[in-house]
XYZ file of N, CA and C in Angstrom:
285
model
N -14.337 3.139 -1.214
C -13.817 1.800 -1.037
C -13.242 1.268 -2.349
N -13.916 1.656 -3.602
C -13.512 0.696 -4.691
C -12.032 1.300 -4.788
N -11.971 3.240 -4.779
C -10.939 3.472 -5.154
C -9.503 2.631 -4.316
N -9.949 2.362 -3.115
C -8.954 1.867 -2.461
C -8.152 0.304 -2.995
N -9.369 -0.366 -3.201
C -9.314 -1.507 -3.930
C -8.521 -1.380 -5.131
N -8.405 -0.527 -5.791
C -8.136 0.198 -7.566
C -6.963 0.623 -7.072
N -6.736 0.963 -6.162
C -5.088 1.395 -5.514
C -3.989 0.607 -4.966
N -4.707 -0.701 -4.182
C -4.498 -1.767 -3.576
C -3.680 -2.078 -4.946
N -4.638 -2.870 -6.152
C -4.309 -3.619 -6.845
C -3.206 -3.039 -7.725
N -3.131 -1.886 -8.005
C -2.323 -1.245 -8.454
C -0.659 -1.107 -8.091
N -0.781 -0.945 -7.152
C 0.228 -0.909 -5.814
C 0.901 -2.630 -5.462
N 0.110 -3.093 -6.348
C 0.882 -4.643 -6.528
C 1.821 -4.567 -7.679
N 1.688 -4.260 -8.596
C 2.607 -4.212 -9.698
C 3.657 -3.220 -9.447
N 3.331 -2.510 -8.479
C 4.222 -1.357 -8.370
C 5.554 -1.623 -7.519
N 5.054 -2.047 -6.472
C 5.930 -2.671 -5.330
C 7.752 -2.435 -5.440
N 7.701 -2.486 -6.407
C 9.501 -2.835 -6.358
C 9.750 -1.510 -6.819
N 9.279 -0.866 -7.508
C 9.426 0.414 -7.901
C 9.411 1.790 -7.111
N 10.720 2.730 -7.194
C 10.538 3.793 -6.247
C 10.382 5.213 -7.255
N 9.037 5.316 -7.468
C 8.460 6.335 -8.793
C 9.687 7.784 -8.982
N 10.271 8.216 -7.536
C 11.571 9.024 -7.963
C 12.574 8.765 -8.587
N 12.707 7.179 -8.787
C 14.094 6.298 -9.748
C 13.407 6.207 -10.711
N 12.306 6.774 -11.269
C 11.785 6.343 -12.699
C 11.813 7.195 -13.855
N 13.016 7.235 -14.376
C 12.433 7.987 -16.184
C 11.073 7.603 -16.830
N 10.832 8.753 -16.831
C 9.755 9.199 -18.253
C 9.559 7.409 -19.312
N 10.404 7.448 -19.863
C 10.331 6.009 -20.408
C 9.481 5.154 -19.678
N 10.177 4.791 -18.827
C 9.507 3.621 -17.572
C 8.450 3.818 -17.459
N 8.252 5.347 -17.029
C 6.744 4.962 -16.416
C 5.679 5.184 -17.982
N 6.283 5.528 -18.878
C 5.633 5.410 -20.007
C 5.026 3.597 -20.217
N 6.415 2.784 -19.680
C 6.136 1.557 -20.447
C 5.278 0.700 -19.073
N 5.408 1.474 -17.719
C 4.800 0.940 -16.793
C 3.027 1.305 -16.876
N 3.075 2.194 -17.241
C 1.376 2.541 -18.075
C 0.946 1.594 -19.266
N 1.387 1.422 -20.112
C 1.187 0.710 -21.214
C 0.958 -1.062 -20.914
N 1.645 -1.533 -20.130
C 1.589 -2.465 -19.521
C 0.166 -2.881 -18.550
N 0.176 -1.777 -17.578
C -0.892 -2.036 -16.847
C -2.079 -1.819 -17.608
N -2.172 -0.989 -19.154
C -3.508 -0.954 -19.916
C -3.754 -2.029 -20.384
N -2.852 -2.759 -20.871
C -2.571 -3.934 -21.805
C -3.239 -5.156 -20.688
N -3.338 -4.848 -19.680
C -3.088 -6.283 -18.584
C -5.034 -5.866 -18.435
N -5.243 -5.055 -18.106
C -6.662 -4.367 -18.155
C -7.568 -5.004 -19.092
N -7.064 -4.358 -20.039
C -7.734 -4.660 -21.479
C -7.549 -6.312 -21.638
N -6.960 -7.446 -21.249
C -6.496 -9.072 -20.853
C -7.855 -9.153 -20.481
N -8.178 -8.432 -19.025
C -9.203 -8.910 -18.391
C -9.975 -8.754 -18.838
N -10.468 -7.564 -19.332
C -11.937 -7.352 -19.715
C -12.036 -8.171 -20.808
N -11.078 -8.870 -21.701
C -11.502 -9.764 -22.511
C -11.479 -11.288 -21.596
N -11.315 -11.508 -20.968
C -11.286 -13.024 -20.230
C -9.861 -13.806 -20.720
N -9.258 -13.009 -21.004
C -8.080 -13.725 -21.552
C -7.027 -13.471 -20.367
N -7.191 -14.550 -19.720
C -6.257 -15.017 -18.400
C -4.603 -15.242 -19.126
N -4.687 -15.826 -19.633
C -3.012 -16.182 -20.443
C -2.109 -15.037 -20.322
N -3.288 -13.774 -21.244
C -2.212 -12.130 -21.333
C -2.220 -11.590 -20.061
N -3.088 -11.531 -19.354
C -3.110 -10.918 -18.465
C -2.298 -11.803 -17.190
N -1.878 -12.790 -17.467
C -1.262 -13.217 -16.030
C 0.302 -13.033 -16.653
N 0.593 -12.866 -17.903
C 1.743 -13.011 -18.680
C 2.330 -11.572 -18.264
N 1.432 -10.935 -18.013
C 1.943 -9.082 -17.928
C 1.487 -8.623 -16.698
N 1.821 -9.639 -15.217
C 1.951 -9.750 -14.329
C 3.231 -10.031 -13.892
N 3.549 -9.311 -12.772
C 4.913 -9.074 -12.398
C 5.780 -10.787 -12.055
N 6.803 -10.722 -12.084
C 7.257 -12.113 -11.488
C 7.012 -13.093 -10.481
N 7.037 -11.675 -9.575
C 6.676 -11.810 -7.760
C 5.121 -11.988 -7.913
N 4.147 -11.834 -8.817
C 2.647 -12.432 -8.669
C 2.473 -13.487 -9.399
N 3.159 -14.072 -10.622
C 3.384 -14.889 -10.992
C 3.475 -16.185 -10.268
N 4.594 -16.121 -10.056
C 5.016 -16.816 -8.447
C 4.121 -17.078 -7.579
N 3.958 -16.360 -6.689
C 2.597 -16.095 -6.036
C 1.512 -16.680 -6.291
N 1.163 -16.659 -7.696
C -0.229 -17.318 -7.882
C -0.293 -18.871 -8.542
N 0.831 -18.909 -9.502
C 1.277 -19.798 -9.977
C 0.474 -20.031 -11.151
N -1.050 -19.890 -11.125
C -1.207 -20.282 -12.632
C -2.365 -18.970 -12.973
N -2.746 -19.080 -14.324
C -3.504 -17.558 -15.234
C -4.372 -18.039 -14.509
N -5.202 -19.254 -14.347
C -6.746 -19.282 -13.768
C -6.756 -18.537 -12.244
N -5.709 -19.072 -11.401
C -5.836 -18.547 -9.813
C -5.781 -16.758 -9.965
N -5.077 -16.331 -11.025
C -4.654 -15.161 -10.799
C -5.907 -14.064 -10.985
N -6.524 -14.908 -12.447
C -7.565 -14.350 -12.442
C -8.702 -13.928 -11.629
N -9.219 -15.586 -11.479
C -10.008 -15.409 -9.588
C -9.949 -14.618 -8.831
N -8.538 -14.275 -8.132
C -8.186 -13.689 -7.604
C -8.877 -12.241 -7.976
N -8.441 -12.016 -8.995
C -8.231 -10.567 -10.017
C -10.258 -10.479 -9.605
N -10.649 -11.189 -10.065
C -12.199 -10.979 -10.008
C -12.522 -10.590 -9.283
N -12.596 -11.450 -8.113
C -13.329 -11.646 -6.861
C -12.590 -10.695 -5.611
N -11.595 -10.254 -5.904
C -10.782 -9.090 -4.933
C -10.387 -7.584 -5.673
N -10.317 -8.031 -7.346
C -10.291 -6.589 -7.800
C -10.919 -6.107 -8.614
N -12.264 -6.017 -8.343
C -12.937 -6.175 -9.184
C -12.885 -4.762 -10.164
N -12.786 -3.523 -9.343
C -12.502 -2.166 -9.966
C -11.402 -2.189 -11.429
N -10.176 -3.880 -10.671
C -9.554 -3.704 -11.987
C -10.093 -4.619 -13.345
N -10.437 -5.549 -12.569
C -11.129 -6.505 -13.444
C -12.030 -5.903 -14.728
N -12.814 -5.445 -14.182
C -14.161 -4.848 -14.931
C -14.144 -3.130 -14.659
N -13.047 -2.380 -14.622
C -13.426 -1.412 -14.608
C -14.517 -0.103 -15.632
N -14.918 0.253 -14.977
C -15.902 1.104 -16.013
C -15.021 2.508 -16.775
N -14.362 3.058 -15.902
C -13.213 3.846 -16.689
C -11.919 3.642 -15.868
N -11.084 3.936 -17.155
C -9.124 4.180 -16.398
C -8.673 4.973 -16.579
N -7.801 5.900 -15.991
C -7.147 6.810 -16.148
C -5.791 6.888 -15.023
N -4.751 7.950 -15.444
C -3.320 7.385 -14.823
C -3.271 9.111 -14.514
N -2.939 9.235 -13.132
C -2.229 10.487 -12.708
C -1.131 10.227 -12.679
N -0.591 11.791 -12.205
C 1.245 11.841 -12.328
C 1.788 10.647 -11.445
N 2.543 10.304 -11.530
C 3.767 9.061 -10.281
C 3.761 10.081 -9.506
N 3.726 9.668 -7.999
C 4.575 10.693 -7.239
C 4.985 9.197 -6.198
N 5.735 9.945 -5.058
C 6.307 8.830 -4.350
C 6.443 9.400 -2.962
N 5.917 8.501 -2.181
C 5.604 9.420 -0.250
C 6.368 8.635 0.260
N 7.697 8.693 0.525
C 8.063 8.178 1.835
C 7.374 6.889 2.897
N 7.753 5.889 2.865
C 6.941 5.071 3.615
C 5.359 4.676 3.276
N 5.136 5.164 2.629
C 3.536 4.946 1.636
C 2.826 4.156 0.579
């Protein structure tokens, strides 16, 4: 279940992205980003971490406190995760 949750939340930042249109770069800087937003939370620092949230959740949530909440109480795997790690991109058709 958590992993699903850890995939869920993941799969939010991802959304607009089709991992076969992505250079090496990108997903270099699309990793770095999502560590950076990680590492936000586990310090309680709502500001960075809602700042290095996509537009479309931005929007969505409208301010660092809701996003956080959110982030807590629904993701928590990302919130507080105990370890992270990034496999290859791949990209499924409809998935």
């Amino acid at each position: 279940m958590r992993a699903r949750v850890l995939l869920f939340c993941l799969t939010l930042w991802a959304l607009p992205l089709a991992a076969q249109d992505l250079p090496d770069a990108a997903i270099t800087a699309f990793r770095e980003i999502i560590t950076r937003q990680i590492e936000a939370l586990k310090r309680d620092d709502a500001a960075e971490a809602f700042s290095l949230a996509s537009p479309t959740l931005r929007a969505h949530f409208g301010t660092a406190d809701k996003f956080v909440e959110t982030m807590r109480t629904t993701c928590a795997a990302v919130y507080r995760p105990r370890t992270t790690s990034f496999q290859d991109v791949s990209y499924a058709e409809g998935k």
